[in-house]
XYZ file of C-alpha atoms in Angstrom:
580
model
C -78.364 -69.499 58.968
C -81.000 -69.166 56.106
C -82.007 -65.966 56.778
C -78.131 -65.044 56.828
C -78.292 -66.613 53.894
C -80.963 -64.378 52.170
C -79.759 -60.741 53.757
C -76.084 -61.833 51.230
C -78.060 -62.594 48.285
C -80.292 -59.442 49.012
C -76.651 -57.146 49.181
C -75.398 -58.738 45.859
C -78.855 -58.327 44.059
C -78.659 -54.783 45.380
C -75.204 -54.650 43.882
C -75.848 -55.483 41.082
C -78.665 -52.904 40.217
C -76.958 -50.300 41.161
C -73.813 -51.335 38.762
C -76.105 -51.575 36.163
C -77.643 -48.453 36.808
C -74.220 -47.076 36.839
C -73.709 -48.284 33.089
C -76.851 -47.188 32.028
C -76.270 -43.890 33.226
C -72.786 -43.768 31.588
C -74.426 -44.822 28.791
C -76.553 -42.083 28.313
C -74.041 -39.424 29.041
C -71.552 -41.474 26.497
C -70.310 -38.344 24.616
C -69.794 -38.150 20.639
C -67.999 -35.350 18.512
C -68.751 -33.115 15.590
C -67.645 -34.719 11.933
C -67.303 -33.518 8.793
C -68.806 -35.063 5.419
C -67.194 -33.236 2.217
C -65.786 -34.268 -1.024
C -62.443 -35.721 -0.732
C -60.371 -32.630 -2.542
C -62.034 -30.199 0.188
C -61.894 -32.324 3.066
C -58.628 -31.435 4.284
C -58.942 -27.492 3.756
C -62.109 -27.296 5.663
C -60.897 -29.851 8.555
C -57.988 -27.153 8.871
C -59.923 -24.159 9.279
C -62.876 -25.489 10.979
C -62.812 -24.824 14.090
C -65.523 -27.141 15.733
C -64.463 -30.240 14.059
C -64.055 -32.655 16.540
C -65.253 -31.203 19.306
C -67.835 -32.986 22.121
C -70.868 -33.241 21.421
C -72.778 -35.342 23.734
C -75.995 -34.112 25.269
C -75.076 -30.871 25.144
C -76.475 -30.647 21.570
C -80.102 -30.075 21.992
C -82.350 -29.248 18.548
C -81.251 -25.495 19.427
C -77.764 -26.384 19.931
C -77.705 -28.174 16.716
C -79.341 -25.175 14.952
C -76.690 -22.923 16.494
C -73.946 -25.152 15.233
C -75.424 -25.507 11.851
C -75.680 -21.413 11.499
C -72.011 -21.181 12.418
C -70.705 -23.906 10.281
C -72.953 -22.149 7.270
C -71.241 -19.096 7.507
C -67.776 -20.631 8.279
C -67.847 -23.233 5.304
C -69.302 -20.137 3.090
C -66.320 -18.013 3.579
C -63.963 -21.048 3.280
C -65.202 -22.687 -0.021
C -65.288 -19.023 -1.503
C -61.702 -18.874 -1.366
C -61.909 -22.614 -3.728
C -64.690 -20.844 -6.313
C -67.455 -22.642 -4.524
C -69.777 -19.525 -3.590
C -72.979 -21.663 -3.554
C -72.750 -24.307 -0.779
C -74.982 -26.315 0.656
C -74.534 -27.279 4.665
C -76.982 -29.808 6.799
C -76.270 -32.029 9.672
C -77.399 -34.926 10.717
C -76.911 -37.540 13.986
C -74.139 -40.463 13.885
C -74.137 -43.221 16.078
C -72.712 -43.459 19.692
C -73.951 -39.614 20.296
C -71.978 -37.577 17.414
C -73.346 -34.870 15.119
C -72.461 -34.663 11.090
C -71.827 -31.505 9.358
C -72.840 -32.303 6.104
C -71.207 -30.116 2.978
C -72.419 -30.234 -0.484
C -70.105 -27.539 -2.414
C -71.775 -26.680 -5.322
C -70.595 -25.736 -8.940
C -67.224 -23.954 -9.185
C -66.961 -20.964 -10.533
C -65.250 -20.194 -13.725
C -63.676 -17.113 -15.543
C -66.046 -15.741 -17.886
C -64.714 -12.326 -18.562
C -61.268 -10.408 -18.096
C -60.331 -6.967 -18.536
C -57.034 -5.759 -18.519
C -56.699 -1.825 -18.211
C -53.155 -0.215 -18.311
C -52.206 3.797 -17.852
C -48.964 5.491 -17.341
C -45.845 5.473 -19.428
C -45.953 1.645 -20.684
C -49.504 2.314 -21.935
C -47.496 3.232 -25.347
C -45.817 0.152 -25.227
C -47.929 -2.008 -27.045
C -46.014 -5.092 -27.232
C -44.963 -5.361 -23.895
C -48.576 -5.035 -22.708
C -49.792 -7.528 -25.550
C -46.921 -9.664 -23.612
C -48.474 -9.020 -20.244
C -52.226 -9.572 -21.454
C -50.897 -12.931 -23.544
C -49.093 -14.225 -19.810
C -52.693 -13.447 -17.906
C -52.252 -16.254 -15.538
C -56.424 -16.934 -14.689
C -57.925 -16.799 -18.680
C -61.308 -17.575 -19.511
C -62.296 -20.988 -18.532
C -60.041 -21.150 -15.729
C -61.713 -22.205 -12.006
C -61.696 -19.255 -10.010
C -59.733 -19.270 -6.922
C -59.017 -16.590 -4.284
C -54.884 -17.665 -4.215
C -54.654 -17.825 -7.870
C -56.253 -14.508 -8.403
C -54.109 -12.835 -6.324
C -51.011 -14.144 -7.909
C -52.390 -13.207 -11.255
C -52.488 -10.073 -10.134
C -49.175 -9.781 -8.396
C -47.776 -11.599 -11.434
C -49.045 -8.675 -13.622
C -48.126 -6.077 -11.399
C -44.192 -7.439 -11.684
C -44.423 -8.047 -15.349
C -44.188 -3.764 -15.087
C -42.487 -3.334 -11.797
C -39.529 -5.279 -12.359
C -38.205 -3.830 -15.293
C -38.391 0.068 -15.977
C -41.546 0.967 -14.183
C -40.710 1.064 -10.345
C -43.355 2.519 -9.114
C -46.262 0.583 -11.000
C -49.534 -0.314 -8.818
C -52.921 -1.557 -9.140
C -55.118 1.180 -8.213
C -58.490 -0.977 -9.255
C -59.486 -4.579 -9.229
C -62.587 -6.493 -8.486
C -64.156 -9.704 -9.179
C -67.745 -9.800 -10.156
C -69.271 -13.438 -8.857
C -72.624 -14.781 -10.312
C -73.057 -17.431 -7.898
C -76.595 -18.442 -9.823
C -74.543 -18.999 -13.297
C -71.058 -19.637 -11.178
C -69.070 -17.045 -13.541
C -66.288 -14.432 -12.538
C -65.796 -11.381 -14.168
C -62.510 -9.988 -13.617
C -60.782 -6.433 -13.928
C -57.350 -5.412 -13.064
C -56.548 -1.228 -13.686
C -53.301 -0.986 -13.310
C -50.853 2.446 -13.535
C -47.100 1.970 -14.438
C -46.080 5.839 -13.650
C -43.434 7.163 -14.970
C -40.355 4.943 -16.480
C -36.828 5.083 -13.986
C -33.573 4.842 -14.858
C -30.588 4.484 -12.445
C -28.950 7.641 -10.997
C -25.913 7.857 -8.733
C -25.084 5.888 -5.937
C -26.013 6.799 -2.115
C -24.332 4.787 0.114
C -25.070 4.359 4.150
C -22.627 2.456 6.714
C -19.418 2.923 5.538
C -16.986 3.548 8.428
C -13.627 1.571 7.662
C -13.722 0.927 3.868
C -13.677 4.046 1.140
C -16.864 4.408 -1.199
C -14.782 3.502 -4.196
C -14.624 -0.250 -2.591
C -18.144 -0.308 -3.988
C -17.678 1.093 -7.200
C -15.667 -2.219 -7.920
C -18.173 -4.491 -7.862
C -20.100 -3.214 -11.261
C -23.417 -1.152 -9.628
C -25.973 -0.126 -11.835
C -24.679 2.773 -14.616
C -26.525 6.449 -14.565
C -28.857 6.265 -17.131
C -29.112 2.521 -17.328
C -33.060 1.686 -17.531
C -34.157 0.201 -14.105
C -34.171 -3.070 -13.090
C -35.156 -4.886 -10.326
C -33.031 -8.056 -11.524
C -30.169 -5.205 -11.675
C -29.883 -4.041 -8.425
C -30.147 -8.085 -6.771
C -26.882 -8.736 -8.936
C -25.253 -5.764 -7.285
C -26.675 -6.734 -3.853
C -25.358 -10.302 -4.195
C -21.895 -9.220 -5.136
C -21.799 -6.877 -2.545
C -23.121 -9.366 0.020
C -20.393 -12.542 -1.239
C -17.296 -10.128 -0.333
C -15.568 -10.490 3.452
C -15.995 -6.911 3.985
C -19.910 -6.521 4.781
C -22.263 -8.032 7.138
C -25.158 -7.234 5.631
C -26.397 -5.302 2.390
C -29.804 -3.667 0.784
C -29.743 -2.357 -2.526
C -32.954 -0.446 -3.573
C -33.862 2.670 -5.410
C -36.836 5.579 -3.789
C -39.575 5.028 -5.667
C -41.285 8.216 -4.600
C -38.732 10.356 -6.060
C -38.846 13.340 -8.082
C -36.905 12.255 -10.773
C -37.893 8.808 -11.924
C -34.892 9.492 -14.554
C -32.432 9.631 -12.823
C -33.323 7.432 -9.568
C -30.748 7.534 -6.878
C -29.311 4.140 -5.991
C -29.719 3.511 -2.484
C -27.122 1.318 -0.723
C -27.199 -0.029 2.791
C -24.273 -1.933 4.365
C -23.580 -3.091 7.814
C -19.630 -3.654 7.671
C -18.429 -6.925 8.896
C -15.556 -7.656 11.700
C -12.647 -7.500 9.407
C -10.500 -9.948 11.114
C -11.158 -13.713 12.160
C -9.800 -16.504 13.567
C -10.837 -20.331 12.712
C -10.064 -23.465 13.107
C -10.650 -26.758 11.979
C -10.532 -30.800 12.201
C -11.093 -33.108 9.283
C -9.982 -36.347 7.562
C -9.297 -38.242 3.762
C -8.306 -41.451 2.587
C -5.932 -39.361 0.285
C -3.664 -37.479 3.043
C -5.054 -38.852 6.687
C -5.975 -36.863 10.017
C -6.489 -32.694 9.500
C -5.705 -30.112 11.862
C -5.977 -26.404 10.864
C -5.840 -22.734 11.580
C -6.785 -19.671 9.856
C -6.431 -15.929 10.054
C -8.557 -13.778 7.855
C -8.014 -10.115 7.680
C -10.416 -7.970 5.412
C -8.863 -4.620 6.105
C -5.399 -5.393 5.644
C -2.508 -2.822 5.738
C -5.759 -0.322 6.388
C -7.333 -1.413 2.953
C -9.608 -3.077 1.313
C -7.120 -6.207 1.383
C -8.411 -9.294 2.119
C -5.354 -11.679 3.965
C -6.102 -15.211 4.319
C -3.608 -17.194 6.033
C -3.409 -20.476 7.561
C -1.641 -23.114 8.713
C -2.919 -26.940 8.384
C -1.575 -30.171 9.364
C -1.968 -33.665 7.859
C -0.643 -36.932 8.576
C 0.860 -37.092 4.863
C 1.322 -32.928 4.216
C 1.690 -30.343 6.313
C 1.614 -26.507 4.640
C 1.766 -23.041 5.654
C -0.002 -20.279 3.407
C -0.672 -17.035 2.976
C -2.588 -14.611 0.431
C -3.987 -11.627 -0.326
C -6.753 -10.794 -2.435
C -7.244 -7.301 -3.917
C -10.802 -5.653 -4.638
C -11.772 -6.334 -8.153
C -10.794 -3.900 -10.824
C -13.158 -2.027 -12.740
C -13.650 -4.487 -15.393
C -14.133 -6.802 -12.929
C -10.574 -8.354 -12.819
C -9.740 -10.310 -9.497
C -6.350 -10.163 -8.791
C -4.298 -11.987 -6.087
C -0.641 -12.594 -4.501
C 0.684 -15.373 -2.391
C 3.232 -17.684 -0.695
C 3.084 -21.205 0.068
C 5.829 -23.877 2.295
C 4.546 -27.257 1.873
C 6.199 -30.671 3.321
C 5.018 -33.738 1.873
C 5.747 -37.756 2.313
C 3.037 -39.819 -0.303
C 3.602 -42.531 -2.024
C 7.352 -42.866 -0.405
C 8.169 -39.354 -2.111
C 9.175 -36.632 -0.028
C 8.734 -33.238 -0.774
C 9.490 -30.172 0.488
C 8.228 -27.026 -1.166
C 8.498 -23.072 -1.472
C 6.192 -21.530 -3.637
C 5.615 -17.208 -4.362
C 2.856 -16.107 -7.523
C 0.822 -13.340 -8.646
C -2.426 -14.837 -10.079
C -5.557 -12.861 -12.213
C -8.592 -14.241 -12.557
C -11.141 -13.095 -14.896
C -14.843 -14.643 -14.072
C -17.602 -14.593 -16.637
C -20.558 -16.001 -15.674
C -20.162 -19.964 -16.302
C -16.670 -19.385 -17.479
C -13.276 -18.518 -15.788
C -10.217 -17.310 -16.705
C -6.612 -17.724 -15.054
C -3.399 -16.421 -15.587
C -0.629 -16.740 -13.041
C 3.312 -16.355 -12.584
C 4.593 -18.326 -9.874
C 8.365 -19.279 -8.478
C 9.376 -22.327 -6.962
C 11.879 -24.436 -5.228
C 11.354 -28.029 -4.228
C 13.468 -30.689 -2.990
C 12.645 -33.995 -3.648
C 13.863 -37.166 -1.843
C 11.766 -40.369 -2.743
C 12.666 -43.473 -0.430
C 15.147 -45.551 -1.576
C 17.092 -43.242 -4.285
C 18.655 -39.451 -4.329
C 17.254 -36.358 -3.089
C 17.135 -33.504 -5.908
C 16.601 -30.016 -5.974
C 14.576 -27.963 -8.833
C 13.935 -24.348 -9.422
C 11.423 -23.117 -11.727
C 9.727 -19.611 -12.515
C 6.373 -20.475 -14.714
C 3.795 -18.936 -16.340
C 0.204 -20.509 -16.416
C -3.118 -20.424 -17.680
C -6.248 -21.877 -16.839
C -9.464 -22.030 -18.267
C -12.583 -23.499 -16.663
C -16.000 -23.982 -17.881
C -18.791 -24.432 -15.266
C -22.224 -25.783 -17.194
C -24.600 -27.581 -14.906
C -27.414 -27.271 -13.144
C -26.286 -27.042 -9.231
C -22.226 -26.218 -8.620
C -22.798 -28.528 -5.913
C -24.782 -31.157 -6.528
C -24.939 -31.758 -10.240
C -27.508 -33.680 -12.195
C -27.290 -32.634 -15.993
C -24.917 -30.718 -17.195
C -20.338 -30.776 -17.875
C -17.695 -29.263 -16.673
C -14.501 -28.665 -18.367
C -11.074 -27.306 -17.307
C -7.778 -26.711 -19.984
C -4.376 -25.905 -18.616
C -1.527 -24.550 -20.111
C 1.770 -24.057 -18.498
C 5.884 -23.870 -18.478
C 9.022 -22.768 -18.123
C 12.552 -21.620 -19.625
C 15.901 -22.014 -19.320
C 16.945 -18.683 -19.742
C 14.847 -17.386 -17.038
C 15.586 -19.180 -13.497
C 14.016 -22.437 -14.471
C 16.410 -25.858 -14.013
C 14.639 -27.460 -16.956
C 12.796 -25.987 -20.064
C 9.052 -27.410 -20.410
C 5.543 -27.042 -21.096
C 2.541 -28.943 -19.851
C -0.545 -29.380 -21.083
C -3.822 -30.771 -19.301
C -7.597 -31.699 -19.569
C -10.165 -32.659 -17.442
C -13.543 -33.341 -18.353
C -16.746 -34.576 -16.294
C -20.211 -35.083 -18.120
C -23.479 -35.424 -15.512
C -26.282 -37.542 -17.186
C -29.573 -37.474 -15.665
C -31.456 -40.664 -15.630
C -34.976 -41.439 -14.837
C -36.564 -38.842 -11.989
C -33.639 -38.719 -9.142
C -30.566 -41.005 -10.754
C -27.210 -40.001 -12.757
C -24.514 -41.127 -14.684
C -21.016 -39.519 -14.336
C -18.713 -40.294 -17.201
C -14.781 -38.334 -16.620
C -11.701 -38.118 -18.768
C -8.718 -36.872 -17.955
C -5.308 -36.738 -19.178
C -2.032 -35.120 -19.476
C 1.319 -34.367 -21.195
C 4.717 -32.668 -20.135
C 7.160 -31.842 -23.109
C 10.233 -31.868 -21.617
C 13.466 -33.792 -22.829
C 13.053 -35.885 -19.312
C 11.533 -35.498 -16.114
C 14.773 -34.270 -14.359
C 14.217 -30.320 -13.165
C 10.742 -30.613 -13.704
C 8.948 -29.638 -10.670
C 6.293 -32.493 -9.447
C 3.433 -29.849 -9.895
C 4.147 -29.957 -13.762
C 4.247 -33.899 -13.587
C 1.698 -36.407 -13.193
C 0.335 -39.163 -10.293
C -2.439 -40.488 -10.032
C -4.706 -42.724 -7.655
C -7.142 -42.389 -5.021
C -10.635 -40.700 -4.217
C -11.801 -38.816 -7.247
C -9.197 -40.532 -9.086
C -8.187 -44.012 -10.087
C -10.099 -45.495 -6.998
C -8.826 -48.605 -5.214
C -5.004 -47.426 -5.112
C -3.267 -45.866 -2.948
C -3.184 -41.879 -2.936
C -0.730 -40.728 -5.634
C 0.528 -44.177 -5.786
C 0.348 -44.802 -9.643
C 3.113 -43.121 -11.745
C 6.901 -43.618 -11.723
C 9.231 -45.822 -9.633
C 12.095 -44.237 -8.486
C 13.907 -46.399 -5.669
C 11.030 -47.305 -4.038
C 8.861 -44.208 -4.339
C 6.339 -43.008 -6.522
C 7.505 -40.062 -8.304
C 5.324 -38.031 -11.332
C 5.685 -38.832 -14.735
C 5.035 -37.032 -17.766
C 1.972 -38.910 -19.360
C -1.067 -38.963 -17.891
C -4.816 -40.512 -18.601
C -7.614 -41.714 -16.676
C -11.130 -42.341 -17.859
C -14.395 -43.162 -15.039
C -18.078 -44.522 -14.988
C -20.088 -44.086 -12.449
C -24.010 -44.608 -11.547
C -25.447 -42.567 -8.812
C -29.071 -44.192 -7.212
C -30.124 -41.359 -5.193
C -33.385 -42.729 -2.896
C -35.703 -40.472 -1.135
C -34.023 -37.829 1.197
C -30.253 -37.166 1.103
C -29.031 -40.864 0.522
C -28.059 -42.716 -2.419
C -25.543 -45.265 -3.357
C -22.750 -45.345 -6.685
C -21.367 -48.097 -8.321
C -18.220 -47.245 -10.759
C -15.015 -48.013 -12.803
C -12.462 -45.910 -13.044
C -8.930 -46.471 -15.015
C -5.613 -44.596 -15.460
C -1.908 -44.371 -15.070
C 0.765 -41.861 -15.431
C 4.258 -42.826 -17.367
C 7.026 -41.578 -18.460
C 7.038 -43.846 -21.601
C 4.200 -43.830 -23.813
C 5.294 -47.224 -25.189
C 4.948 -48.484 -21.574
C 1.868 -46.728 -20.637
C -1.170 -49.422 -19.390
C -4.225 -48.522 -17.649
C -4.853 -49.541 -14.233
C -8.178 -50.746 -13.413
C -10.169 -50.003 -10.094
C -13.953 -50.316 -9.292
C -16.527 -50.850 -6.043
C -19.107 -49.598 -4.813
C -20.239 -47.153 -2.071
C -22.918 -44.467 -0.189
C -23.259 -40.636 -0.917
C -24.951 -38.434 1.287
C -26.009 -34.523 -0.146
C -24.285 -32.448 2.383
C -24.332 -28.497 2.198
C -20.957 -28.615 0.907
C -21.908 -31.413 -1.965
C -22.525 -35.127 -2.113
C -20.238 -36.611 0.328
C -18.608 -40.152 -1.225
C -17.510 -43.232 0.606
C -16.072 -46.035 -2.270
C -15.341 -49.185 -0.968
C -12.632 -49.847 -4.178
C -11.044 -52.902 -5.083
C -7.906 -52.376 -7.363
C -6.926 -55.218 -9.580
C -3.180 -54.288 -9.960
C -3.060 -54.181 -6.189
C -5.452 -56.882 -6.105
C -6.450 -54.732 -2.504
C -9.677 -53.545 -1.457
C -9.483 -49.654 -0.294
C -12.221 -47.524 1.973
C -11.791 -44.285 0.368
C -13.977 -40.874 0.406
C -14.096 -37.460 -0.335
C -16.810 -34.669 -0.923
C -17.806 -35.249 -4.680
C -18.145 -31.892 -6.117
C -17.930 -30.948 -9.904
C -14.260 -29.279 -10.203
C-alpha cells in the first residue's frame, strides 16, 4: 500500500515538471511585434505606409535580423518623411518587453522654402500683369515648410492659372527642387511655356443620329473668335448634359492644333433613349396617398420636342397633364405649351378643372422670368351651397429671384417670387380682375451648422367680388409650408360648409433649424395667416410645434408636429422643405 502510495506521488511530481517545463518553454518562444516610436503628427503617416509595423517578432530577430530590419526601416522612413520636408532622419531600435522590437524615429528639422524662381515663355510672357498675378498667388513662398503634396499643387495651381483661360496648351517643361538637407532649405524653380493664345473656332460635333446639329446651337456654345476658356466650354457641357436628349456629353477643344486661333470645338454626345416610362408612389399631409404615371418623349413628332405627360392620383386630387417643351431659342428663351384636367375635393370644396397655356420662360442666372397665357374652365361645388361655373382667359407674369447658397438645402441666403396676373371682360373671362402676390423666405445662418427661416407672404385680388374669379386667382391657406397646424387649404372663406378662396391673403413664419452631426436636425416654429374676403374681418390664425428634418437628395425633408390654436388640434404634417 505505501509503495502504491509513492509510485502516485512519483507520476504527479513527474507531472508537474513536465507542465512546467511546458510553460517555460512557451515562455521563451512567447512572440512580440515590431512598434513604432515617432512624434505624434507623423505617427499615423508612417504606421500607414510601413509595412513591417506590427509584424512578429519573436526569436526570429537575432542581432542580424535586427540589423536587417533597421536597414529597411532606414530607407523606408527616409523616403516617407521626404515627402513631409524631413530629409534628415534619424532611425534606431531598441528591445520592448515581452519579446517586441522598437523602431525608433527621430525626424529631424523640416525643411523650408528659401528660394523660388518663377520662369514664364510663350505668348503670356508679354502679359505682365497676369504673370505678376500668377507669381503674387505662388502657393509655397519663402518660409513655407516644404512638402512633396503641396509642391505639386503649387505647381499644378500655376500651370491652370495659364491653362484655363486663353493658353490651352500651357506646360511645365522644367522644375526641380534643390534640398540642402545640412541647412534644411528648398530651392525651387518652375519654367513654364504658355504657347500660343486659342480662341474658339467652329463647332465639330460626334454622335448625332436622331436630333439635327442645330439642337446644339441652342444651348449658347462658345462664339468663333471668343478667347478660350476652360470655364467656357464646362458651361456648354453642363447645359448640354441637363437636357432629356443626351446620355452623355464631352466638350473639349485639340490642343495640338494648327491654328490655336481659331480652335475647333470638339463635341461628343451619346444620345439618350428618347422615350420613358415611370412611375411612382408617395404621400402628404396636404392631399393624402400618391399614385402616378409618366410618359416622357424627347423626340416628339420627330423633333427635338420634349412631351411630358402623366397621370397622378391622390386621395384629395386627382389630375391628368400633358406638355411640351421646345428647345431653347437662340437667346436662350424656353418656351412651353400645355393642358391640364384636374378634380379636386379639399377643404369640402370641389373642383373640377380644365386648363390650356402657352408659357416663356426667360432664365438668368439667379433670376427667372415668366410670362404665360392660359384658358380655363372650372366648376366649383363646395359642400353645403351651389355649384358654379367660371371661365377665364389670363395673362401672367412671374418673377423669381433665387439667392442662396444651396437650391436645396439653404443656409444663408433669400428667395423672392412677385406675381402679376388677370383677366377681362371683353375677352372670354366671366369676371374682370387682377391679382397680385409675394412671397418671401430669408435663410439666417447661426452659429457653425444652425438657421433661422423667417417667411412672408401675402396676397390681393382686385375684383368687385369673388364671383367668376377662378380659385387659382384666389387665396387659401393652411398646412405644411403654410399656416401649420390646420387643415390643408382649410383657412379662407366659408361658403356652406366649405372652404372656398378669398381675395386677401397674408401669412408671416419663424422657424429655428438645429441641424446635429450627419443628416438630422430638429425645427421649432410659428407660423400665422389667413385669407378673407374682408379686410375689416381679416385676423391671423396662429399655429406652432415642433418637429425632425432629415437632408435628403431632394432637400431637407420636414415632419411638424403643429398644434393650431383656432382649431385648438394638434396636426402631424410634412413635406420636403425646399426654398421655392
Amino acid at each position: 500500500m505505501a509503495r502504491s502510495r509513492c509510485l502516485a506521488a512519483g507520476r504527479r511530481l513527474a507531472g508537474l515538471v513536465v507542465f512546467a517545463a511546458l510553460l517555460s518553454s512557451g515562455a521563451a518562444s512567447a512572440v512580440g511585434v515590431v512598434s513604432l516610436e515617432a512624434p505624434s503628427g507623423l505617427q499615423p503617416l508612417l504606421e500607414k505606409h510601413l509595412g513591417f509595423i506590427g509584424e512578429k517578432s519573436g526569436d526570429e530577430l537575432d542581432e542580424g535580423g535586427r540589423v536587417a530590419l533597421l536597414r529597411r526601416a532606414r530607407k523606408e522612413v527616409a523616403d516617407i518623411l521626404a515627402t513631409e520636408g524631413h530629409f534628415k532622419p534619424s532611425v534606431e531600435g531598441r528591445e520592448t518587453p515581452g519579446g517586441g522590437f522598437a523602431v525608433v524615429v527621430d525626424p529631424g528639422p523640416r525643411t523650408t522654402i528659401a528660394d523660388v524662381e518663377l520662369h514664364f515663355s510663350g505668348a503670356a510672357s508679354g502679359a505682365a500683369e497676369r504673370l505678376d498675378a500668377l507669381r503674387a498667388a505662388w502657393a509655397l513662398p519663402v518660409g513655407q515648410p516644404f512638402r512633396q503634396a503641396d509642391w505639386d499643387a503649387a505647381k499644378q495651381q500655376l500651370l491652370d492659372g495659364l491653362s484655363l483661360r486663353d493658353y490651352a496648351a500651357a506646360a511645365i517643361t522644367a522644375s526641380e527642387a534643390l534640398i540642402d538637407p545640412e541647412s534644411a532649405s528648398a530651392r525651387l524653380r518652375v519654367d513654364i511655356d504658355s504657347g500660343r493664345a486659342f480662341r474658339f473656332g467652329s463647332i465639330e460635333v460626334t454622335g448625332l443620329a436622331d436630333y439635327d446639329r442645330s439642337l446644339l446651337e441652342r444651348y449658347q456654345p462658345p462664339e468663333p473668335g471668343e478667347p478660350y476658356s476652360q470655364e467656357r466650354l464646362l458651361r456648354y457641357q453642363t447645359a448640354l448634359q441637363n437636357t432629356p436628349y443626351f446620355a452623355s456629353v464631352v466638350v473639349d477643344i485639340d490642343r495640338s492644333t494648327a491654328t490655336p486661333e481659331a480652335a475647333p470645338v470638339q463635341v461628343l454626345v451619346t444620345e439618350a433613349k428618347p422615350r420613358r416610362v415611370g412611375f411612382g408612389v408617395g404621400v402628404s399631409s396636404n392631399t393624402g396617398y400618391r399614385f402616378e404615371t409618366s410618359y416622357r418623349d424627347a423626340h416628339f413628332l420627330d423633333k427635338a420636342y420634349n412631351l411630358v405627360s402623366g397621370l397622378r392620383i391622390e386621395q384629395r386630387r386627382q389630375l391628368a397633364y400633358a406638355d411640351v417643351f421646345l428647345p431653347p431659342t437662340q437667346a436662350g428663351y424656353l418656351d412651353s405649351v400645355g393642358a391640364l384636367v384636374e378634380h379636386t375635393h379639399i377643404a369640402g370644396l370641389q373642383t373640377r378643372r380644365q386648363s390650356f397655356g402657352v408659357v416663356r420662360t426667360i432664365p438668368r442666372g439667379n433670376i427667372e422670368n415668366r410670362f404665360a397665357i392660359n384658358y380655363q374652365r372650372e366648376m366649383l361645388a363646395p359642400d353645403d351651397s351651389l355649384g358654379t361655373r367660371r371661365n377665364a382667359l389670363t395673362a401672367n407674369w412671374s418673377w423669381t429671384g433665387r439667392f442662396v447658397d444651396n437650391i436645396l438645402d439653404p443656409r444663408d441666403g433669400q428667395v423672392l417670387n412677385l406675381q402679376l396676373g388677370g383677366a377681362s371682360q371683353a375677352v372670354l373671362s366671366d369676371r374682370n380682375f387682377v391679382r397680385v402676390y409675394g412671397r418671401y423666405q430669408l435663410f439666417w445662418p447661426v452659429m457653425r451648422r444652425d438657421v433661422l427661416i423667417l417667411r412672408a407672404e401675402g396676397g390681393i385680388t382686385l375684383a368687385e367680388s369673388r364671383d367668376g374669379v377662378p380659385q387659382d386667382f384666389l387665396f387659401r391657406t393652411g398646412g405644411a409650408q403654410t399656416v401649420r397646424g390646420y387643415a390643408y387649404q382649410s383657412l379662407g372663406v366659408k361658403d356652406g360648409s366649405a372652404t372656398v378662396g378669398g381675395r386677401y391673403l397674408a401669412v408671416t413664419s419663424a422657424e429655428y433649424v438645429h441641424w446635429y452631426e450627419g443628416n438630422w436636425g430638429v425645427a421649432a416654429f410659428v407660423d400665422a395667416g389667413n385669407a378673407n374676403d374682408e379686410r375689416q374681418l381679416f385676423k391671423m390664425n396662429l399655429g406652432y410645434g415642433v418637429g425632425p428634418r432629415w437632408k435628403s437628395p431632394a432637400g431637407p425633408i420636414a415632419v411638424d408636429l403643429a398644434y393650431g390654436q383656432r382649431d385648438h388640434r394638434l396636426r402631424l404634417q410634412f413635406a420636403v422643405a425646399i426654398a421655392f
